[in-house]
Structure formats: C-alpha cells, structure tokens
XYZ file of C-alpha atoms in Angstrom:
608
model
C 171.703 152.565 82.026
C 171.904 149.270 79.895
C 170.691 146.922 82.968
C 167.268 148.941 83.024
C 166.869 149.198 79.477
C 167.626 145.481 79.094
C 164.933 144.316 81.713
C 162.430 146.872 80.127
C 162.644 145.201 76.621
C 162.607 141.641 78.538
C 159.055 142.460 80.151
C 157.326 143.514 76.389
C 159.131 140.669 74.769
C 158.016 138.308 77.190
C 154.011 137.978 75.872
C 155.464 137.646 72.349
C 157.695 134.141 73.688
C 155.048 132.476 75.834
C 152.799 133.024 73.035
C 155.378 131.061 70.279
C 155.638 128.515 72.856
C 151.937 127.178 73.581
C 151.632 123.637 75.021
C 151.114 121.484 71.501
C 147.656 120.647 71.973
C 146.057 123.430 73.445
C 144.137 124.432 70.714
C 142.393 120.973 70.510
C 140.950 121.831 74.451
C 137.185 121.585 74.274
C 137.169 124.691 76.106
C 139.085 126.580 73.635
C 136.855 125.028 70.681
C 133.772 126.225 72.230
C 134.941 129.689 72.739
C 135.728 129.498 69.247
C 132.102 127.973 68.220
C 134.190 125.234 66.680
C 132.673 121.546 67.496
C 132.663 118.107 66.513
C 128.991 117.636 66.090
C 129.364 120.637 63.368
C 126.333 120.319 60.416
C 128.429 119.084 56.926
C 128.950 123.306 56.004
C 131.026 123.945 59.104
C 133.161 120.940 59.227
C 136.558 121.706 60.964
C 135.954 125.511 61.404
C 134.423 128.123 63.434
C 130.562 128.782 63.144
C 131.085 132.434 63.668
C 130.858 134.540 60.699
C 132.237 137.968 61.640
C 135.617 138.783 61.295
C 135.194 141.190 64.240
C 135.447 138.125 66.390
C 139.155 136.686 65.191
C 142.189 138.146 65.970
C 144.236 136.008 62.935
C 142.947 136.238 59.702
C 142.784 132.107 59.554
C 141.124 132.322 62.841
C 137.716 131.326 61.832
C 139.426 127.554 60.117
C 142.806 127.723 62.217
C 142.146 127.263 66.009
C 145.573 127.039 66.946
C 146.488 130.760 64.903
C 143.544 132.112 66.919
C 144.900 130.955 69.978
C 148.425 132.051 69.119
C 147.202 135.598 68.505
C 145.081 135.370 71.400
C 147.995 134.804 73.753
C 149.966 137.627 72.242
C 147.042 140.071 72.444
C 146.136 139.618 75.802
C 148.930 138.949 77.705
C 150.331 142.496 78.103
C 148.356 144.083 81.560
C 145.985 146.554 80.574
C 145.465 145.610 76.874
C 142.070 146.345 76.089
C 142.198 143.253 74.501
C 141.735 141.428 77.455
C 138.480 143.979 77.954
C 137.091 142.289 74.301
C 137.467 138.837 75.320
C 137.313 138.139 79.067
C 136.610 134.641 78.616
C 139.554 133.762 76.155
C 141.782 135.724 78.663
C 140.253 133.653 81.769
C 141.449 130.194 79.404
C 145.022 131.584 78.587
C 145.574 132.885 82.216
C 145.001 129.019 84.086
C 146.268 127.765 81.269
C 149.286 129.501 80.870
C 149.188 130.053 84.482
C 150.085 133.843 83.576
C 150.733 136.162 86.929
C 148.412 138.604 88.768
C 149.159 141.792 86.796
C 145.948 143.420 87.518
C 143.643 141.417 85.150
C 140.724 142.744 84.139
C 140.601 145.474 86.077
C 140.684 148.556 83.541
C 137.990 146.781 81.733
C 135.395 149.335 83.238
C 132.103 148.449 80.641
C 132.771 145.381 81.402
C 132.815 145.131 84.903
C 129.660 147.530 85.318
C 128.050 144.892 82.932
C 128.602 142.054 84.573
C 127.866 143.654 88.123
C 124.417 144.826 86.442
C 123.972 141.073 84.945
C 122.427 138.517 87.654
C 123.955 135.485 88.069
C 122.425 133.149 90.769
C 120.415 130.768 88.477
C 119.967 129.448 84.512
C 116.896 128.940 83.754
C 116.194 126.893 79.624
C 113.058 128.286 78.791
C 110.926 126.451 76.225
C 107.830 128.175 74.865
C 105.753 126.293 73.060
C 104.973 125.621 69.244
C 102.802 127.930 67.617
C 102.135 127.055 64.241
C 100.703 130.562 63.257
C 103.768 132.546 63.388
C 106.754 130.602 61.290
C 109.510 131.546 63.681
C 107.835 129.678 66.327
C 106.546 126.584 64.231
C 108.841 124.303 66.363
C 108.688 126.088 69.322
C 111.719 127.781 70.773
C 114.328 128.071 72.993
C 115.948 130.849 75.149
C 118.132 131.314 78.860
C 116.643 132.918 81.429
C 119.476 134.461 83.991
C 117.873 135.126 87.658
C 119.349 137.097 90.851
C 119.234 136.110 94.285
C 117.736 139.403 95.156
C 114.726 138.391 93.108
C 112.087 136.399 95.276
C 110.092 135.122 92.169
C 112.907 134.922 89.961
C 111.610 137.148 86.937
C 111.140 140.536 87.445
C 115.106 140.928 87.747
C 115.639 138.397 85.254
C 117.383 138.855 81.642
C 116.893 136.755 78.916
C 119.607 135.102 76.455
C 117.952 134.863 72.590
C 119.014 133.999 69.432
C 117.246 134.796 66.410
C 117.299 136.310 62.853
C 117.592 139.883 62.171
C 114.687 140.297 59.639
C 113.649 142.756 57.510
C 110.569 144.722 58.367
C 109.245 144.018 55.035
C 109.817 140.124 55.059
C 106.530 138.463 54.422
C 105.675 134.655 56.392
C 106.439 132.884 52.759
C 109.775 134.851 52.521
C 110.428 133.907 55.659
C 110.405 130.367 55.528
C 112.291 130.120 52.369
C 115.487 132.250 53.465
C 114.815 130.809 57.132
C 115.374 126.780 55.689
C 117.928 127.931 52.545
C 119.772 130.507 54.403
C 120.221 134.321 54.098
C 119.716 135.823 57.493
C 122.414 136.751 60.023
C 121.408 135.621 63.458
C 122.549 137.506 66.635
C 122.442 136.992 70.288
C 120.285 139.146 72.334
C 120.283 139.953 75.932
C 117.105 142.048 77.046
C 114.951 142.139 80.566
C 113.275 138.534 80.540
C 109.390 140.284 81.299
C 109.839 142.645 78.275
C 110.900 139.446 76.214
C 107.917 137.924 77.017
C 105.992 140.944 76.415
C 107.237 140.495 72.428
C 105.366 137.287 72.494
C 102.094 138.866 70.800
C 100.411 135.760 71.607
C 101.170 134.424 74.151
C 97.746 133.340 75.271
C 98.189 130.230 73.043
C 101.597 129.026 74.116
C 102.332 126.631 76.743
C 105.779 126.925 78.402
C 108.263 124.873 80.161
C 110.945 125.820 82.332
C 114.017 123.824 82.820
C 116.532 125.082 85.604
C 120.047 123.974 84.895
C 122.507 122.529 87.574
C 125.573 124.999 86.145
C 127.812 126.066 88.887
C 128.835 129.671 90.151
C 131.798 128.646 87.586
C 130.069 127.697 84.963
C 127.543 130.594 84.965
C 130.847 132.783 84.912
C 132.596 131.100 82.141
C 129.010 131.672 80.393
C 128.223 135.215 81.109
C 131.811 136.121 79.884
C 131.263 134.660 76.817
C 128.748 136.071 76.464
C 130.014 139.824 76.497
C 132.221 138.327 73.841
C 129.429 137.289 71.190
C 127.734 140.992 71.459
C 126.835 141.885 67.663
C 128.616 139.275 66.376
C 127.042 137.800 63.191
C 125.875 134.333 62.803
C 124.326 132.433 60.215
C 120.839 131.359 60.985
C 118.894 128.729 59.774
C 115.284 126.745 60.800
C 116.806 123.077 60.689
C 120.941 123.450 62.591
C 122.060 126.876 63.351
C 118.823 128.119 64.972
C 118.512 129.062 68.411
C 118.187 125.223 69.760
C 122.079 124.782 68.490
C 123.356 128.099 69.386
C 122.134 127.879 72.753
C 123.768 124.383 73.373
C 127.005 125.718 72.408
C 126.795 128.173 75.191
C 126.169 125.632 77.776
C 129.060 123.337 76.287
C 131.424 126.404 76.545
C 130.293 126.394 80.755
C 130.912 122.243 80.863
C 132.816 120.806 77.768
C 133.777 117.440 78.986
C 129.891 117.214 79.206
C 129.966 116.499 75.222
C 127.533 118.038 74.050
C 128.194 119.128 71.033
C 130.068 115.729 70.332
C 127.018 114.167 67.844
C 126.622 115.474 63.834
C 123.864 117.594 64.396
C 121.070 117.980 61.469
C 117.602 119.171 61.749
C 118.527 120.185 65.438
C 114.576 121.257 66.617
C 113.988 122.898 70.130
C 112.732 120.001 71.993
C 116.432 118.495 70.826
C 118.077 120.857 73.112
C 115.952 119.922 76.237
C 116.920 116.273 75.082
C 120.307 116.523 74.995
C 120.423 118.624 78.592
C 118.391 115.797 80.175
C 120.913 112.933 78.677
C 123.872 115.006 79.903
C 122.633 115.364 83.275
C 122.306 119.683 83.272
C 118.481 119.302 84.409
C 117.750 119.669 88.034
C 114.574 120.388 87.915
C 111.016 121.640 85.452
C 108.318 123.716 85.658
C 104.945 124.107 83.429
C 103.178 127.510 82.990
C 99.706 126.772 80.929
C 98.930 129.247 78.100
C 96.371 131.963 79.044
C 94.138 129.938 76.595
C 94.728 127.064 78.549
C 93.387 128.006 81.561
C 90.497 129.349 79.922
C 89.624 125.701 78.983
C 89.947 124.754 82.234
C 87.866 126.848 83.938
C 85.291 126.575 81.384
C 84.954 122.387 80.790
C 82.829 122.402 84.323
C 80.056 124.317 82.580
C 77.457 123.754 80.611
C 76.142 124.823 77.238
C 74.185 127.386 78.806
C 76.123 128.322 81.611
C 79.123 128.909 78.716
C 76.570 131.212 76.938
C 75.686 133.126 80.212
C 79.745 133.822 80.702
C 79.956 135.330 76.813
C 76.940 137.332 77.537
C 78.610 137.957 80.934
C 81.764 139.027 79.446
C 80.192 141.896 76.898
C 78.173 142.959 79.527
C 78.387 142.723 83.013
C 75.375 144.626 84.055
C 73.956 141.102 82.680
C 74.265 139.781 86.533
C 71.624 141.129 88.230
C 68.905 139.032 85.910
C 67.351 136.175 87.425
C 69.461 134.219 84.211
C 72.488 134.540 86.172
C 71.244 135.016 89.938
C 68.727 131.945 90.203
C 72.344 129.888 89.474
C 74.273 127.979 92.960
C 76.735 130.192 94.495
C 79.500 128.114 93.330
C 78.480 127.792 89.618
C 77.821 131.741 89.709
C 81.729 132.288 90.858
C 82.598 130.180 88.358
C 80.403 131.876 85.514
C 81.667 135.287 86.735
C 85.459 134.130 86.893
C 85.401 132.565 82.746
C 83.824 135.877 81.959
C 86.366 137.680 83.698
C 89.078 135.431 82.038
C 87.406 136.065 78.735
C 87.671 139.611 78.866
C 91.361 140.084 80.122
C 92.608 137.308 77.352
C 90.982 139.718 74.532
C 92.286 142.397 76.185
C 95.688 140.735 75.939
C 95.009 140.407 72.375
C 93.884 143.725 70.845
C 94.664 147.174 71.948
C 93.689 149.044 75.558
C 90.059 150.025 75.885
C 89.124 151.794 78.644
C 85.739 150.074 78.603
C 86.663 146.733 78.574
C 88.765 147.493 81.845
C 85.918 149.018 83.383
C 83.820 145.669 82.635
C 87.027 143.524 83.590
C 86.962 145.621 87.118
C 83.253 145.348 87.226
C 83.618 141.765 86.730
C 86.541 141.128 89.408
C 84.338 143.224 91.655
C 81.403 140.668 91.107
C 84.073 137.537 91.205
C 84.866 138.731 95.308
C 81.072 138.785 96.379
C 80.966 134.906 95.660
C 82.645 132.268 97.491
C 84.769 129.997 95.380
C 83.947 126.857 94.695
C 87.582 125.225 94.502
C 88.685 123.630 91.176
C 91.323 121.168 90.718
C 94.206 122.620 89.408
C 95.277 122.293 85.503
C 97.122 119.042 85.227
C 100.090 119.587 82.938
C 100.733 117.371 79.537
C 103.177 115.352 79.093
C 106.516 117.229 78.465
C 107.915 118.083 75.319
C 111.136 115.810 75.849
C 109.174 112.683 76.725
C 107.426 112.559 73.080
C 108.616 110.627 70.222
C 112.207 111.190 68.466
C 111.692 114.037 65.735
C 113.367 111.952 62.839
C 111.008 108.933 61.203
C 112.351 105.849 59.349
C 109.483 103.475 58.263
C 109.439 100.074 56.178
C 105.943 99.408 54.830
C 103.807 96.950 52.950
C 100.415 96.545 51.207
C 98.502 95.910 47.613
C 97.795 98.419 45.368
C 94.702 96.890 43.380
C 96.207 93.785 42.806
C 99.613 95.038 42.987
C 101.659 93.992 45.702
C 104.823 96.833 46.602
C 107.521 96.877 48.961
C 108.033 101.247 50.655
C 110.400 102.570 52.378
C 110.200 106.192 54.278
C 112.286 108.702 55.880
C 111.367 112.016 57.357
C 114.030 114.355 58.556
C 111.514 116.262 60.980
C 109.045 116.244 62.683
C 105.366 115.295 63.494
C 102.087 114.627 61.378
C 98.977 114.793 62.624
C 98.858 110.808 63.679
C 101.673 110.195 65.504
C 101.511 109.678 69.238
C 100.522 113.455 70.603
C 102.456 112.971 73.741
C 104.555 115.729 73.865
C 103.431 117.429 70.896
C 100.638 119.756 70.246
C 97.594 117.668 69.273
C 95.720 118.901 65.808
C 99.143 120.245 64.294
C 101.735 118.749 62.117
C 105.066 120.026 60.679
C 107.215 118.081 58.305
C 110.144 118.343 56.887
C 111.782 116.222 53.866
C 109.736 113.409 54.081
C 110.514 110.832 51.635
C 109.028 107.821 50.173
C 110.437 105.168 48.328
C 108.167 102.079 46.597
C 109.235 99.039 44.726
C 105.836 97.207 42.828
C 106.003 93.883 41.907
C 105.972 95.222 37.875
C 108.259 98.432 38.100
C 111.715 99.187 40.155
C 112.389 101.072 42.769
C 110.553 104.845 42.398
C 110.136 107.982 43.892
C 106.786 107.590 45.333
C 106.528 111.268 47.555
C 108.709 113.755 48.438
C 106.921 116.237 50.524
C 109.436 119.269 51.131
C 107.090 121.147 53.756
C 104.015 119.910 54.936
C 102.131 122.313 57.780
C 99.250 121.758 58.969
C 97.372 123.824 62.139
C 93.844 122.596 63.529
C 93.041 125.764 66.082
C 89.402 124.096 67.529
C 86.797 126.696 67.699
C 84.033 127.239 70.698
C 81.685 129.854 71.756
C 84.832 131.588 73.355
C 87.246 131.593 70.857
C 86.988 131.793 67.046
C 90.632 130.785 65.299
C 91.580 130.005 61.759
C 93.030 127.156 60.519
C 95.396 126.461 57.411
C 97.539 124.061 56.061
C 100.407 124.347 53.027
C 101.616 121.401 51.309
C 104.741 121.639 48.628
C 106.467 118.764 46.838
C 106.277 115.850 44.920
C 103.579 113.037 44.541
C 102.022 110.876 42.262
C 98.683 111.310 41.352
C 96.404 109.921 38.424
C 96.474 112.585 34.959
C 94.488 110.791 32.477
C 94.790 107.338 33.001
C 97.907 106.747 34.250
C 99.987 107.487 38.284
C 102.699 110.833 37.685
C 104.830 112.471 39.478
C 104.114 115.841 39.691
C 105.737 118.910 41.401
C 102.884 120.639 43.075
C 101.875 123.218 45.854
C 98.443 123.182 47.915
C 97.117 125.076 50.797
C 94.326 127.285 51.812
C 92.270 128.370 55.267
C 89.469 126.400 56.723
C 88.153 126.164 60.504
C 88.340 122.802 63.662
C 86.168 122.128 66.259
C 86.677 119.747 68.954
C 84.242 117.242 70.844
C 85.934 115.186 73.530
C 88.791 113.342 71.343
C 87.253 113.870 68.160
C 88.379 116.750 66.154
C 86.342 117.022 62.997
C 88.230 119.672 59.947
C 87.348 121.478 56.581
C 89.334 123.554 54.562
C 88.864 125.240 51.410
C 92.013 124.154 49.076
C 93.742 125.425 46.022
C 96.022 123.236 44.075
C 98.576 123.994 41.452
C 100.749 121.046 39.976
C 103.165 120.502 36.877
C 104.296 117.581 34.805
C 105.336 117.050 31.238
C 102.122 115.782 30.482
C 99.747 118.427 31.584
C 98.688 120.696 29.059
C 99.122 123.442 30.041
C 102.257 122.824 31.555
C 100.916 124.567 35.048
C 97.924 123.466 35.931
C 95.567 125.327 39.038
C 92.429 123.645 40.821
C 90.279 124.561 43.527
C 88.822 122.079 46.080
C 87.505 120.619 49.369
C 89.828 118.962 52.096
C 88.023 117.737 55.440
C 87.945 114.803 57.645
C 88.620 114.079 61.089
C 90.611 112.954 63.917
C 90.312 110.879 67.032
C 92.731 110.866 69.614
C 91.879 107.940 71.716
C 94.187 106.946 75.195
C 95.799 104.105 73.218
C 95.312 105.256 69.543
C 94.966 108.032 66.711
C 92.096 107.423 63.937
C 92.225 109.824 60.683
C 89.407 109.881 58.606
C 89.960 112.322 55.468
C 88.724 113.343 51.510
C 89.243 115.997 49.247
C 88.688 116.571 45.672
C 89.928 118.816 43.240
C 88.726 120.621 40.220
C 90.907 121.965 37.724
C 90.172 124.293 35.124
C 91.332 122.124 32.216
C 88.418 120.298 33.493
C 90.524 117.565 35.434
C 89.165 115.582 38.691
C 91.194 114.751 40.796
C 89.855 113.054 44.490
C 91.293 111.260 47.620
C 89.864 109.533 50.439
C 91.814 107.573 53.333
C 91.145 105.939 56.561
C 94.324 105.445 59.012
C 94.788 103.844 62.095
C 98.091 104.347 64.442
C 98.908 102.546 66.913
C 101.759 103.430 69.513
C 104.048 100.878 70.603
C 105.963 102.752 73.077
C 107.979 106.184 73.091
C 109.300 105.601 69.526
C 107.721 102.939 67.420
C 103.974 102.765 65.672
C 102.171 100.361 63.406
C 100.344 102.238 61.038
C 97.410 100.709 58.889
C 95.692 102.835 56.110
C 92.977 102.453 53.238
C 92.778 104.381 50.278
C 91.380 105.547 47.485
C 93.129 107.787 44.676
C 91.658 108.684 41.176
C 90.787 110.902 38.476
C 88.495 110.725 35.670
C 89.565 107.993 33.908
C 91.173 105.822 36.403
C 91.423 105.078 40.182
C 93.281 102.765 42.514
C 92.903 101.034 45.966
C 95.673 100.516 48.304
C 95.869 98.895 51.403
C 99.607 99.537 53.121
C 100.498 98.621 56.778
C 103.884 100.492 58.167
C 106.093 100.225 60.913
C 107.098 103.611 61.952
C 110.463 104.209 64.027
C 111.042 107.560 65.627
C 114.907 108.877 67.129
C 116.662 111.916 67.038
C-alpha cells in the first residue's frame, strides 16, 4: 500500500521540482521575452518589463516586471497533463515542453476551443498589409498596418482569409480632436482583433481613396504556428495604445519577432514607430518575399479618365446621371474606342459614389444600364496603372537639419529636428503628394546679437490637399498647434498659438495651386487681451517637378484687437538622394509696425 501511494505523490510533485529547477537563463530566451511582450527596443515607459497591461495574462503577480517568476509559474501551471492551463497558453506550453524537453502526456489534447480554433484558422500564408494614409480620418493619418492569414483552399487568397488588427477601443462618443489628444498622450486600451479579412476591409468607409500594399512574409509552417498560438493567447488582453510606439506598427512587429527572435527585431529603442517603419524593418531583416500594389478605387478613376478630354470628361458626368444620354449624336458621333472609354469612366463614376453613400436602387439600374452599354463597344486597350514608388523606398520619417541665412542684416546659425514625419516639400516618393503630417518639430536659432533661442516648436502640423475635378469634389483642411515667433507690435515673440480651417486644391499637371480660409488664436504676455483670435487667408501653391518641389505661399491675418499679421515665402527643395535635401527659402514676416526678410538655406537629413 505505501509503494503506490509513494509513486502517486512522486508524479504531482514532480511539475513542482522541474519547475524550481529551470536552466539559469531561460528567462533571458528571446523567445520567452516575446511571449511575454518584453523587448530590448522597449519605448523609455516600458524599460525592463512586459508591455502587456492585463493581469489576466500573468500567472505571478511580478509577472508583468519579473520574466523569470512568470516563467517559474508557467512551468508549474502547465506541466501537469490536462491542466487547462496549458489550454490558456499553448504557446508558453509549446516553449516549456522543447525546452524542458517534458514527455508526451497527451498535450494539448483536452484543449477542445482551442483546437476547433485553430482547425477553423488558415494557415498557409502571412500576408503584411499596408493601407494607405488617409489624412481625413485621424486613425489612419499615417497609414496602417494589419496581417492577413490565407488558406491553401483559397485560390485568390481572400475570401477565406482572416485578418490580424490592432487598434484602440474608442468610445462611440469620441470626437476627431479627442481623438488625437488621448491617441498621442495616452488613455485608450488597445486590443488585438481577429475578424474575416473581406469584412475588415468592408470597415474601411473609404476605401476609394486608399492605395494599398501587400507584403507576403517568408515565415515558415513553424513560424506561422508559433504565431497563431500566440495569438489565441493575446485574446482580450488589454494593451496600451498610442499614435507614436505602441500602435499597431509596434504591436504587429512583436508578433512576427515572437515567430523568428534571433531575427532582432525588436532589438533597436523604438520611438515614433510609424507604419511604413514596420515594412522597413521586415525588408532589413529579410521576412519580405515578395509585394503587391492594389490602386485606390479613386485611383483608377484617374486613370481611366487622363486619356480624355475636357469635353469628353463632361460627356462621362452627364453620362453617369443619366445614361439615356447615349443615344444623342453628343455621345454617338464619338470613335468607337473613345465611346468605350466615355461609357466605362461613367460607369466607374457611378459604382465609386455608390461605394460612398447608401444603396439606391436607381443608381444600380443606371450602373447596369451603363455596363450594358460598356459590352456593345469594343475596348480600346489602356495601359495598365503603373504603381508609385513604395512606401518603404521614401525618405526616413525622422528629420535633423543644420541651416543658415540673414535675417535683414542679421546673420543666424538654426538647427532642426522633427520626430515625424513629412511636410509638404520633401521628396514625395513614397509618400502621398499634397499632404503633410508632423510631429515635434523643433527649431533652434543662434543670431549674431542674441543666444541660442527657441525659434518654433510646432507640436502637430496636418495638412491635406484633396485636388478637385469635374468628378470629384473633396475638402481640404489643415491644423497647426505650437509655438512660433511672430511680430506683436514691433518686436519677434514667441507665442503659443493654434490655426486651422477648411479650404479646397486643384491640380494641373505638377502644379497644385491651394486656398484655405484660416482662423488663428495665439497668446503671449504681451497681448492684451491675453488670448487673442484672428481670421485670415492661407493659399499658395506647389510644384512637384521630376527632380524638385517649389512652394509658393501667403497668408494674412486679422485680429480683432485690430492686429495684422502677414507671411509670404518662396521654397525650393532639392533631393539629393533617398535621405538628404538642400532646402533654400525667402521670406517675408510682419505686422503693422515692423517686418523682416530672411533668406535661410538648410541641409535636411532624413533616417528612421
């Protein structure tokens, strides 16, 4: 009776001593860290401890800043067979079991959800997919990144498909400005998602103006498993998220370190991590085997309409509200070929504002009338769209700039940094021409009479040119809040000060001329009032050119202590390479009283 007893209490002590006696430095396995979202390119809050922030996920109470107690309890939970410990956290049991090299006791058998999951879950291909920015919604300013999972059994790779998000849970009643704020200073959890990949690109509501990229990743039937498993793990478990490091760009390269950790991934300090980071870092680390570029339904539209003239283009509006329009002479004394190609934009027209307001029976009966009328002609050919440079070949997000000029007679010495991303003159490759986000960008300027000074600090700067046509009828905006001098009375201050307002673009060739209508409000300790509101004019232009960007731009401002307040500038950039400019600029800056010239020349330097 003692033997069997004796042997009993050996086989439930036994998980308790292999757990006290881990290998010494098992904990510090890169493996292990990323299955604990601990990593040595943390941001400065998460130095040395797990960015998880739901105690759901430990199983020690030090867990989250002690990876070695996590592992410890780990070991103990899951090593009895059957636990349904093991059924929590597959992938920490799949570590401890080569690791520990524990025996066949049935695994993870019992673990029924989780074995009907991952049968339901394809697995045959990862697939990094990058839609691009879109400046009027804030959660996609810098674009955005999610996984798309394929099957085998799935001959275009989509319809079977699930997608892998990360975002913010927000609140239904969360305006765009509250948005931002709690978005860059923090206050929403972020969670991952997994949903059918066509219904996640149904929540795109518009989707007609967003390019996207495709990037399919070489991970192995190994490393898809080690992902997958994880995760099961991370379902409604609470993040932090925030726009500039723990957005969906980092989250999602944790989850492909986890799959290949010696790849080092997450070995850099990581700040103002952006989307087109992520694709970045895959490409350096060798994960991309190969890319694919699906236009926006906007795009296309472009295309089809740029061989067509002025009137042709009005024929295909007219086309578009009415197809019954055809059988005039307007429309039938046109070639064969340009007739196709009238009939197809109108057609194109009408499904893209389909796309964008609600079902109308007789807009589908015109769409069908209008396919119908597409068929009798015989098409002409066109070349196909030829896709933009990629987002990963533009310039480093990051700026660091050392500048010179005069300032009337003044000679000064400036120095710049910007954390992220892109103003409206830096080399467009890669980036969406006509829109500019920026983050913390900082200038400092030493004069020949005064020390070294604050000159700008521009907090968030965003600006969105949308071009108009005959076609399409957008609004653009811009929103400017931060610090920079300007002239009150007679002398430069610093003020704190917020502008913005709506306004509308056009585009000729390379030449995009602007105008917005702008309100201003500023403080400093010598306004009187001490908050002081304007209302003005901004407008100018810009010229992309093949082997430069021109800026032409004024505005004036008219406050209602009766203040003036103008600006006028001419810039020049001019690429040299991936990731350095020379910039050249003239400009004029006054009030009232007093106004100032400055000529300034800049070399720009661009990195991540």
């Amino acid at each position: 009776m003692f033997l069997p007893l004796l042997l009993i209490l050996l086989c439930y002590a036994t998980p308790g001593v292999a757990a006290e006696n881990l290998p010494e430095k098992l904990h510090e396995q890169g493996r292990w860290q990323a299955l604990l979202h601990i990593n040595q390119g943390t941001t400065w809050r998460n130095r040395g401890r797990s960015y998880v922030d739901d105690e759901a996920f430990f199983l020690n109470d030090q867990g989250q800043r002690d990876a070695r107690s996590e592992l410890t309890a780990s070991a103990r939970a899951l090593a009895p067979a059957g636990t349904e410990a093991r059924c929590r956290f597959p992938a920490r049991y799949r570590f401890l079991k080569q690791q520990l090299d524990w025996p066949q006791d049935g695994g993870l058998a019992h673990c029924h959800d989780y074995l009907e999951w991952r049968q339901a879950m394809p697995d045959s291909r990862v697939v990094l997919v990058f839609p691009a920015a879109y400046l009027n919604s804030p959660s996609s300013m810098f674009g955005h990144t999610l996984l798309r999972i394929d099957s085998d059994r799935d001959e275009d790779g989509v319809w079977l498909s699930q997608a892998v998000n990360f975002g913010a849970a927000v609140g239904d009643d969360d305006n765009s400005i509250l948005y931002v704020y709690r978005g860059l200073a923090g206050g929403y959890p972020g969670y991952f998602s997994i949903v059918p990949y066509v219904r996640k690109i149904q929540d795109y509501a518009h989707l007609e103006n967003r390019e996207m990229w495709e990037y399919h990743l070489n991970l192995n039937s190994e490393e898809r498993a080690w992902l997958l498993d994880h995760l099961w793990e991370l379902q409604s478990i609470e993040f932090d998220y925030l726009f500039l490091d723990e957005n969906c760009s980092f989250r999602l390269l944790e989850l492909i370190d986890l799959a290949r950790p010696d790849a080092g991934l997450m070995s850099d300090f990581r700040m103002a991590e952006v989307p087109v980071d992520t694709v970045r870092n895959l490409q350096q680390a060798g994960f991309i085997a190969g890319r694919e570029y699906r236009p926006s339904k906007a795009g296309e539209l472009a295309h089809l309409i740029a061989p067509l003239d002025a009137r042709e283009q009005r024929l295909a509006l007219v086309l578009s509200r009415n197809p019954d329009k055809a059988r005039e002479a307007a429309y039938q004394n046109l070639p064969e070929a340009t007739r196709h190609q009238v009939a197809r934009v109108a057609y194109e027209h009408l499904r893209l504002q389909q796309r964008i307001g609600e079902r109308d029976p007789a807009r589908a009966r015109d769409s069908l009338a209008l396919l119908q009328l597409i068929n009798t002609h015989k098409s002409p050919g066109q070349a196909p769209l030829t896709p933009p440079p990629p987002p990963e070949e533009g310039h480093g997000t990051k700026l660091l700039s050392l500048a010179g000029g005069i300032e009337n007679d003044n000679g000064f010495g400036e120095l710049q940094y910007r954390m992220t991303y892109h103003d409206w003159l830096d080399n467009p490759a890669g980036f969406l021409e006509g829109a500019a986000i920026e983050v913390f960008n900082l200038r400092l300027r030493k004069t020949e009479q005064r020390d070294l000074q604050l000159e700008q600090l521009d907090l968030v700067t965003v600006r969105s040119l949308a071009p108009r046509n005959r076609f399409m009828k957008p609004v653009s905006w811009y929103v400017n809040g931060g610090l920079d001098r300007r002239f009150i009375e007679d002398k430069r201050q610093l003020t704190r000060q917020i502008q913005g307002g709506p306004g509308l673009s056009w585009r000729t060739g390379p030449v995009q001329p602007y105008v917005f209508a702008a309100a201003r409000a500023e403080n400093n300790s010598a306004h009187n009032p001490l908050v002081s509101t304007a209302a003005g004019l901004s407008t100018g232009a810009l010229w992309y050119a093949k082997h430069f960007q021109l800026g032409l731009a004024a505005e004036s401002f008219y406050f209602h202590n009766d203040d003036r307040q103008y600006r006028t500038s001419a810039t020049i950039n001019l690429p040299l390479g991936r990731h350095q400019a020379l910039r050249a600029s003239l400009q004029r800056d006054g009030g009232r009283e007093r106004a100032a010239t400055e000529l300034r020349l800049a070399w720009r330097y661009y990195f991540d």
